[in-house]
Amino acid sequence: MTRLSNDWRRTHYTKDVDESLTGENITVMGWIHEIRDLGGIIFVLIRDRDGMIQLTAPSKEIDDELLEQIRKLRKESVIGLKGTVQESGKAPNGAEIIPSEIKVFSLANQPLPMDPTEKVKAEIDTRLDSRFIDLRKPSVSAIFKIKSKMLHTVRTFFEENGYLEVNTPKLVASATEGGTELFPITYFEKEAFLGQSPQLYKQMMMSAGFDKVYEIAQIFRAEEHDTLRHLNEAISIDMEASFMDDVDVMKVLNDLVQEVIINVKNDCKEELKTLEVDLATPEGHFEIVNYDDAVDMINSRNVPMEWGEDLSRAAEKVLGDMMDGYYFLTEWPTEIKPFYVMPNEKNPIKSHAFDLMYKDLEISSGAMRVHQHDLLREKIAEKGLNPDAFGGYLKAFEYGMPPHSGWGLGADRFNMTLTGLENIRETVLFPRDRRRLTP
Amino acid sequence: MTRLSNDWRRTHYTKDVDESLTGENITVMGWIHEIRDLGGIIFVLIRDRDGMIQLTAPSKEIDDELLEQIRKLRKESVIGLKGTVQESGKAPNGAEIIPSEIKVFSLANQPLPMDPTEKVKAEIDTRLDSRFIDLRKPSVSAIFKIKSKMLHTVRTFFEENGYLEVNTPKLVASATEGGTELFPITYFEKEAFLGQSPQLYKQMMMSAGFDKVYEIAQIFRAEEHDTLRHLNEAISIDMEASFMDDVDVMKVLNDLVQEVIINVKNDCKEELKTLEVDLATPEGHFEIVNYDDAVDMINSRNVPMEWGEDLSRAAEKVLGDMMDGYYFLTEWPTEIKPFYVMPNEKNPIKSHAFDLMYKDLEISSGAMRVHQHDLLREKIAEKGLNPDAFGGYLKAFEYGMPPHSGWGLGADRFNMTLTGLENIRETVLFPRDRRRLTP
């Protein structure tokens, strides 16, 4: 076939077919989910993105040619179905379709590389190898419907609050924040790197007077980690705002997370049910634990941790045990945070940096930033980096830079908190890790 | 300073300060745009993202210390200003602020690397070298306010029409569409590439049953071009939909472009005025020119072109001269289009591919796709590519692939058509080309 003929156009999605359409001639499109041939009657479940409908073919009422065509259908083939809606107490939607015509768009080979009906649980690697089939399972597509809803809510939130969307470059000339976690690229005759975060660019937008900006885009980290919480390519939700401090942007983050949860609960009821997730709506402000207290709490559980250290995995776990849901970790030691984090004026070994945690999972990091050129230059040097390599960035601080704050929220990790999933690979369509680059 | 003290919070943006606030004490934040010291009275224009307000300091009414502080202000420094609103026929907003207190957040060094007041036109390279100042010009920030509005309209359009947002990987294992226009990456011990388009992934989402998807994300092309229309990193707006043909998705594109224009005209009046753009709203369907006719039209203007060739730059130019605004170019020769384009059933040397043009600029390419596994495999081989290298992609066509169509729309090029700009570098915050990787 080439162009779709006008008489083979979908009139209804399966979720919209119910008894109110009884007697109507409709056309649906979808995948063969199941076939039960009882001899005198054939039942075929047809699945599309948001539901299923039953084709019911009683052999006495259907002409032989069509019956033969139905008998030849293979699971997961794609068909168009024309027929009449009939009320049915037994069918899933309270309605079924008595077929009048069928068109096979694509026959599925047999056997399938994996079972899409959820009867057999597959390992994550098998699932990812045949991701196009894995995603046909309602319990898998639900994850991405929730993710799409989450991203849309985030953008609407920012738009309604006066943020401008920006697109900052992912090809960068030098290691933006120091560290060795960068993928090198051959950029014509030069070397370049993939951006590990839009941090320096969104700060430059503050100097440009853009006031409040956001970006949702890929970030790339050449981390060797092989954990359930890390990927080498991820989606980061980033914001930055002028004339705001860390407390202000924590409030923005708090409000945003709550709005996402409310919207997902309202608009993704089916998906949450499929995933068996009972999402709690956090009320008011998330709890705030400062770093000093966190160290004490962690030590109290016999996990050794010195003041000034980052949280070990064991430390995150016991803290996550003691705290429920979302909470902020604040007043981090300046030394273990990046150079652009504002130190506390009275006690500069502490900083205005914060993380947003969900149980034992860090989902966001933010801070009030250093906006004073000389202090920033000094702090870059203190980290053992060469300030001259940050020329284009530092220049933006010399000609009028407002105080500003911001955060980055890992979209995939945030989605883990909404879907109750433990492995970040499940929340990404085509995850990229140390071992996986395909499909 | 560290945290922002509570008594230095913005109460108003400058655009919201008018005579209705007369007598009120307010706080604004912004950049010193201009200072005119007439001795007995000082005028200071303070600029924020969306406007300006005049600070008026008559020396008799202001205390000496504050007056001295105002005299010391330098252009482009960032300040906070507290004062009383006073009606003023002469001031830009019909109102001015009589200062009571000033706080300098950031002093700007002098001289500035470029003039942000638009009095002196700078070359594009000078502008991009100091992009953070260039973006302070209303005529430059207007471009990005329109872009943000455009992107938001696009997403809302897709959400309202039942599309799911997807995020496909930008790190890919092999040359997705063939060709040599790929940036190689060192991915741990392997070689990988940067995605030149989400094409193969969005098609796999059709096999996954996602029905209608969209993605707005970076694409990377290692083209050696050095033109006003090409960049090596760009933003692509991509959609793909099942059970639709090329005519269907052309309609989607047509509707979307019109909706964007309507929204930009409604919501970006100031920005369009600043850019001196009088945006025409295209009515109804865009004109459709088929490839055969285009060849004749181009030849009629004495630009040589043979049937089967792609349009040369000269051909695009004369065609753009003859056509006004947006138009579709359809029925392209199959041979010069990628392997995934559906050939015409009756005459397979022609295809179901189309481009959307704006005058002489191609802004979108789309097509009905090949959804038949065997034909696709054959077409990959015909292009001189190895079908086995497309294993993960081809597999998605073997187990139930619906007919589908889609397009990619260049966001930066689309923005050129909205802003009347000739150089794509002007529509990108930090453009990446053959010579430029910074800032």
PDB file of C-alpha atoms in Angstrom, chain B residues 160-337:
ATOM      1  CA  GLU B 160      -4.036  18.958  22.781  1.00  0.00           C
ATOM      2  CA  ASN B 161      -3.981  16.601  19.812  1.00  0.00           C
ATOM      3  CA  GLY B 162      -3.098  13.497  21.804  1.00  0.00           C
ATOM      4  CA  TYR B 163       0.633  13.223  21.043  1.00  0.00           C
ATOM      5  CA  LEU B 164       2.964  11.758  23.643  1.00  0.00           C
ATOM      6  CA  GLU B 165       6.262  13.494  24.250  1.00  0.00           C
ATOM      7  CA  VAL B 166       9.199  11.108  23.875  1.00  0.00           C
ATOM      8  CA  ASN B 167      12.907  11.462  24.597  1.00  0.00           C
ATOM      9  CA  THR B 168      15.025   9.398  22.238  1.00  0.00           C
ATOM     10  CA  PRO B 169      18.764   8.859  22.710  1.00  0.00           C
ATOM     11  CA  LYS B 170      21.334  11.202  21.229  1.00  0.00           C
ATOM     12  CA  LEU B 171      24.169   8.720  21.714  1.00  0.00           C
ATOM     13  CA  VAL B 172      23.889   6.117  18.979  1.00  0.00           C
ATOM     14  CA  ALA B 173      25.959   3.100  18.088  1.00  0.00           C
ATOM     15  CA  SER B 174      25.999   3.496  14.329  1.00  0.00           C
ATOM     16  CA  ALA B 175      25.435   5.932  11.522  1.00  0.00           C
ATOM     17  CA  THR B 176      21.646   6.096  11.651  1.00  0.00           C
ATOM     18  CA  GLU B 177      20.802   7.220   8.169  1.00  0.00           C
ATOM     19  CA  GLY B 178      24.064   6.555   6.436  1.00  0.00           C
ATOM     20  CA  GLY B 179      26.134   9.422   5.192  1.00  0.00           C
ATOM     21  CA  THR B 180      29.256  10.836   6.724  1.00  0.00           C
ATOM     22  CA  GLU B 181      27.697  13.751   8.548  1.00  0.00           C
ATOM     23  CA  LEU B 182      28.162  12.337  12.016  1.00  0.00           C
ATOM     24  CA  PHE B 183      30.263  13.440  14.948  1.00  0.00           C
ATOM     25  CA  PRO B 184      32.154  10.495  16.443  1.00  0.00           C
ATOM     26  CA  ILE B 185      32.341  10.171  20.232  1.00  0.00           C
ATOM     27  CA  THR B 186      34.605   8.110  22.401  1.00  0.00           C
ATOM     28  CA  TYR B 187      32.127   6.102  24.475  1.00  0.00           C
ATOM     29  CA  PHE B 188      34.313   4.319  27.012  1.00  0.00           C
ATOM     30  CA  GLU B 189      36.123   1.697  24.944  1.00  0.00           C
ATOM     31  CA  LYS B 190      33.677   1.913  22.026  1.00  0.00           C
ATOM     32  CA  GLU B 191      33.033   4.346  19.240  1.00  0.00           C
ATOM     33  CA  ALA B 192      29.635   5.968  19.124  1.00  0.00           C
ATOM     34  CA  PHE B 193      28.025   8.870  17.277  1.00  0.00           C
ATOM     35  CA  LEU B 194      25.823  11.848  17.989  1.00  0.00           C
ATOM     36  CA  GLY B 195      22.300  11.476  16.647  1.00  0.00           C
ATOM     37  CA  GLN B 196      21.679  13.384  13.437  1.00  0.00           C
ATOM     38  CA  SER B 197      17.907  12.974  13.820  1.00  0.00           C
ATOM     39  CA  PRO B 198      15.446  10.973  15.945  1.00  0.00           C
ATOM     40  CA  GLN B 199      14.098   9.401  12.741  1.00  0.00           C
ATOM     41  CA  LEU B 200      14.729   5.725  13.396  1.00  0.00           C
ATOM     42  CA  TYR B 201      13.695   5.989  17.045  1.00  0.00           C
ATOM     43  CA  LYS B 202      10.441   7.764  16.426  1.00  0.00           C
ATOM     44  CA  GLN B 203       9.587   5.102  13.852  1.00  0.00           C
ATOM     45  CA  MET B 204      10.306   2.414  16.451  1.00  0.00           C
ATOM     46  CA  MET B 205       7.814   4.176  18.716  1.00  0.00           C
ATOM     47  CA  MET B 206       5.175   3.479  16.077  1.00  0.00           C
ATOM     48  CA  SER B 207       5.927  -0.237  16.343  1.00  0.00           C
ATOM     49  CA  ALA B 208       5.696   0.172  20.116  1.00  0.00           C
ATOM     50  CA  GLY B 209       2.114   1.348  19.646  1.00  0.00           C
ATOM     51  CA  PHE B 210       2.641   4.914  20.891  1.00  0.00           C
ATOM     52  CA  ASP B 211       0.402   6.034  18.009  1.00  0.00           C
ATOM     53  CA  LYS B 212       1.395   9.712  17.900  1.00  0.00           C
ATOM     54  CA  VAL B 213       4.630  11.080  19.344  1.00  0.00           C
ATOM     55  CA  TYR B 214       6.645  14.271  19.295  1.00  0.00           C
ATOM     56  CA  GLU B 215      10.079  15.306  20.427  1.00  0.00           C
ATOM     57  CA  ILE B 216      11.831  18.649  20.527  1.00  0.00           C
ATOM     58  CA  ALA B 217      15.541  18.119  20.933  1.00  0.00           C
ATOM     59  CA  GLN B 218      19.051  18.773  19.723  1.00  0.00           C
ATOM     60  CA  ILE B 219      20.281  17.232  16.495  1.00  0.00           C
ATOM     61  CA  PHE B 220      23.948  17.154  15.493  1.00  0.00           C
ATOM     62  CA  ARG B 221      25.300  17.259  11.946  1.00  0.00           C
ATOM     63  CA  ALA B 222      28.956  17.254  11.051  1.00  0.00           C
ATOM     64  CA  GLU B 223      28.269  19.196   7.856  1.00  0.00           C
ATOM     65  CA  GLU B 224      31.141  21.261   6.577  1.00  0.00           C
ATOM     66  CA  HIS B 225      28.713  23.891   5.275  1.00  0.00           C
ATOM     67  CA  ASP B 226      29.447  27.453   6.176  1.00  0.00           C
ATOM     68  CA  THR B 227      26.226  29.179   5.174  1.00  0.00           C
ATOM     69  CA  LEU B 228      23.643  31.436   6.756  1.00  0.00           C
ATOM     70  CA  ARG B 229      21.233  28.486   6.997  1.00  0.00           C
ATOM     71  CA  HIS B 230      23.286  25.684   8.536  1.00  0.00           C
ATOM     72  CA  LEU B 231      24.551  24.990  12.024  1.00  0.00           C
ATOM     73  CA  ASN B 232      26.220  21.885  13.392  1.00  0.00           C
ATOM     74  CA  GLU B 233      23.907  21.772  16.377  1.00  0.00           C
ATOM     75  CA  ALA B 234      20.236  22.621  15.940  1.00  0.00           C
ATOM     76  CA  ILE B 235      16.854  22.064  17.551  1.00  0.00           C
ATOM     77  CA  SER B 236      14.500  19.797  15.664  1.00  0.00           C
ATOM     78  CA  ILE B 237      10.751  19.543  16.215  1.00  0.00           C
ATOM     79  CA  ASP B 238       9.853  15.989  15.275  1.00  0.00           C
ATOM     80  CA  MET B 239       6.548  14.165  15.036  1.00  0.00           C
ATOM     81  CA  GLU B 240       5.482  10.735  13.866  1.00  0.00           C
ATOM     82  CA  ALA B 241       1.970   9.300  13.692  1.00  0.00           C
ATOM     83  CA  SER B 242       0.505   5.891  12.940  1.00  0.00           C
ATOM     84  CA  PHE B 243      -2.264   5.251  10.442  1.00  0.00           C
ATOM     85  CA  MET B 244      -1.587   8.586   8.780  1.00  0.00           C
ATOM     86  CA  ASP B 245      -0.209   9.269   5.328  1.00  0.00           C
ATOM     87  CA  ASP B 246       1.856  12.151   3.980  1.00  0.00           C
ATOM     88  CA  VAL B 247      -1.211  14.255   3.219  1.00  0.00           C
ATOM     89  CA  ASP B 248      -2.424  13.838   6.815  1.00  0.00           C
ATOM     90  CA  VAL B 249       0.829  14.945   8.395  1.00  0.00           C
ATOM     91  CA  MET B 250       1.170  17.842   5.949  1.00  0.00           C
ATOM     92  CA  LYS B 251      -2.147  19.043   7.313  1.00  0.00           C
ATOM     93  CA  VAL B 252      -0.820  18.697  10.877  1.00  0.00           C
ATOM     94  CA  LEU B 253       2.202  20.790   9.911  1.00  0.00           C
ATOM     95  CA  ASN B 254       0.068  23.356   8.100  1.00  0.00           C
ATOM     96  CA  ASP B 255      -2.221  23.747  11.133  1.00  0.00           C
ATOM     97  CA  LEU B 256       0.703  23.950  13.531  1.00  0.00           C
ATOM     98  CA  VAL B 257       2.532  26.677  11.595  1.00  0.00           C
ATOM     99  CA  GLN B 258      -0.653  28.717  11.439  1.00  0.00           C
ATOM    100  CA  GLU B 259      -1.317  28.301  15.150  1.00  0.00           C
ATOM    101  CA  VAL B 260       2.218  29.406  15.985  1.00  0.00           C
ATOM    102  CA  ILE B 261       1.866  32.507  13.822  1.00  0.00           C
ATOM    103  CA  ILE B 262      -1.450  33.413  15.424  1.00  0.00           C
ATOM    104  CA  ASN B 263      -0.034  32.987  18.931  1.00  0.00           C
ATOM    105  CA  VAL B 264       3.139  34.915  18.197  1.00  0.00           C
ATOM    106  CA  LYS B 265       1.094  37.746  16.686  1.00  0.00           C
ATOM    107  CA  ASN B 266      -1.154  37.837  19.730  1.00  0.00           C
ATOM    108  CA  ASP B 267       1.374  37.376  22.488  1.00  0.00           C
ATOM    109  CA  CYS B 268       4.569  38.915  21.085  1.00  0.00           C
ATOM    110  CA  LYS B 269       3.289  42.248  19.771  1.00  0.00           C
ATOM    111  CA  GLU B 270       6.085  44.237  21.403  1.00  0.00           C
ATOM    112  CA  GLU B 271       8.752  41.847  20.174  1.00  0.00           C
ATOM    113  CA  LEU B 272       7.490  41.929  16.584  1.00  0.00           C
ATOM    114  CA  LYS B 273       7.386  45.731  16.749  1.00  0.00           C
ATOM    115  CA  THR B 274      10.948  45.845  18.065  1.00  0.00           C
ATOM    116  CA  LEU B 275      12.039  43.588  15.197  1.00  0.00           C
ATOM    117  CA  GLU B 276       9.952  45.597  12.703  1.00  0.00           C
ATOM    118  CA  VAL B 277       8.286  42.415  11.515  1.00  0.00           C
ATOM    119  CA  ASP B 278       4.788  42.493  10.104  1.00  0.00           C
ATOM    120  CA  LEU B 279       3.858  38.831  10.277  1.00  0.00           C
ATOM    121  CA  ALA B 280       1.236  37.747   7.744  1.00  0.00           C
ATOM    122  CA  THR B 281      -1.207  35.077   8.875  1.00  0.00           C
ATOM    123  CA  PRO B 282      -1.336  32.460   6.116  1.00  0.00           C
ATOM    124  CA  GLU B 283      -4.922  31.534   5.350  1.00  0.00           C
ATOM    125  CA  GLY B 284      -6.135  27.985   4.734  1.00  0.00           C
ATOM    126  CA  HIS B 285      -3.889  25.486   3.017  1.00  0.00           C
ATOM    127  CA  PHE B 286      -0.380  26.352   1.970  1.00  0.00           C
ATOM    128  CA  GLU B 287       0.188  26.131  -1.752  1.00  0.00           C
ATOM    129  CA  ILE B 288       1.439  22.776  -3.030  1.00  0.00           C
ATOM    130  CA  VAL B 289       3.979  22.582  -5.837  1.00  0.00           C
ATOM    131  CA  ASN B 290       4.955  19.137  -7.041  1.00  0.00           C
ATOM    132  CA  TYR B 291       8.550  18.445  -7.895  1.00  0.00           C
ATOM    133  CA  ASP B 292       7.870  18.137 -11.657  1.00  0.00           C
ATOM    134  CA  ASP B 293       6.322  21.598 -11.773  1.00  0.00           C
ATOM    135  CA  ALA B 294       9.092  23.000  -9.602  1.00  0.00           C
ATOM    136  CA  VAL B 295      11.687  21.776 -12.109  1.00  0.00           C
ATOM    137  CA  ASP B 296       9.787  23.492 -14.930  1.00  0.00           C
ATOM    138  CA  MET B 297       9.418  26.706 -12.945  1.00  0.00           C
ATOM    139  CA  ILE B 298      13.111  26.738 -12.112  1.00  0.00           C
ATOM    140  CA  ASN B 299      14.122  26.050 -15.720  1.00  0.00           C
ATOM    141  CA  SER B 300      11.762  28.805 -16.897  1.00  0.00           C
ATOM    142  CA  ARG B 301      13.937  31.245 -14.980  1.00  0.00           C
ATOM    143  CA  ASN B 302      17.045  30.015 -16.751  1.00  0.00           C
ATOM    144  CA  VAL B 303      18.437  28.120 -13.815  1.00  0.00           C
ATOM    145  CA  PRO B 304      19.529  24.728 -15.160  1.00  0.00           C
ATOM    146  CA  MET B 305      18.097  21.734 -13.322  1.00  0.00           C
ATOM    147  CA  GLU B 306      17.553  18.163 -14.473  1.00  0.00           C
ATOM    148  CA  TRP B 307      14.719  15.983 -13.262  1.00  0.00           C
ATOM    149  CA  GLY B 308      16.047  13.845 -10.418  1.00  0.00           C
ATOM    150  CA  GLU B 309      18.412  16.425  -8.964  1.00  0.00           C
ATOM    151  CA  ASP B 310      18.070  18.061  -5.587  1.00  0.00           C
ATOM    152  CA  LEU B 311      17.441  21.812  -5.656  1.00  0.00           C
ATOM    153  CA  SER B 312      20.627  23.835  -5.917  1.00  0.00           C
ATOM    154  CA  ARG B 313      20.869  27.054  -3.936  1.00  0.00           C
ATOM    155  CA  ALA B 314      20.200  28.974  -7.171  1.00  0.00           C
ATOM    156  CA  ALA B 315      17.111  26.831  -7.805  1.00  0.00           C
ATOM    157  CA  GLU B 316      15.800  27.458  -4.287  1.00  0.00           C
ATOM    158  CA  LYS B 317      16.283  31.162  -4.791  1.00  0.00           C
ATOM    159  CA  VAL B 318      14.318  31.486  -8.043  1.00  0.00           C
ATOM    160  CA  LEU B 319      11.593  29.214  -6.702  1.00  0.00           C
ATOM    161  CA  GLY B 320      11.419  31.334  -3.536  1.00  0.00           C
ATOM    162  CA  ASP B 321      11.099  34.386  -5.775  1.00  0.00           C
ATOM    163  CA  MET B 322       8.122  32.897  -7.583  1.00  0.00           C
ATOM    164  CA  MET B 323       6.386  31.574  -4.457  1.00  0.00           C
ATOM    165  CA  ASP B 324       5.358  33.715  -1.548  1.00  0.00           C
ATOM    166  CA  GLY B 325       5.540  32.662   2.098  1.00  0.00           C
ATOM    167  CA  TYR B 326       5.068  29.009   3.040  1.00  0.00           C
ATOM    168  CA  TYR B 327       4.516  26.274   0.439  1.00  0.00           C
ATOM    169  CA  PHE B 328       4.897  22.510   0.163  1.00  0.00           C
ATOM    170  CA  LEU B 329       7.166  20.829  -2.362  1.00  0.00           C
ATOM    171  CA  THR B 330       5.819  17.319  -2.983  1.00  0.00           C
ATOM    172  CA  GLU B 331       6.313  14.122  -4.981  1.00  0.00           C
ATOM    173  CA  TRP B 332      10.090  14.147  -4.733  1.00  0.00           C
ATOM    174  CA  PRO B 333      12.107  11.597  -6.729  1.00  0.00           C
ATOM    175  CA  THR B 334      12.556   8.521  -4.541  1.00  0.00           C
ATOM    176  CA  GLU B 335      16.233   8.289  -5.390  1.00  0.00           C
ATOM    177  CA  ILE B 336      17.280  11.542  -3.694  1.00  0.00           C
ATOM    178  CA  LYS B 337      15.285  10.890  -0.543  1.00  0.00           C
TER     179      LYS B 337
END
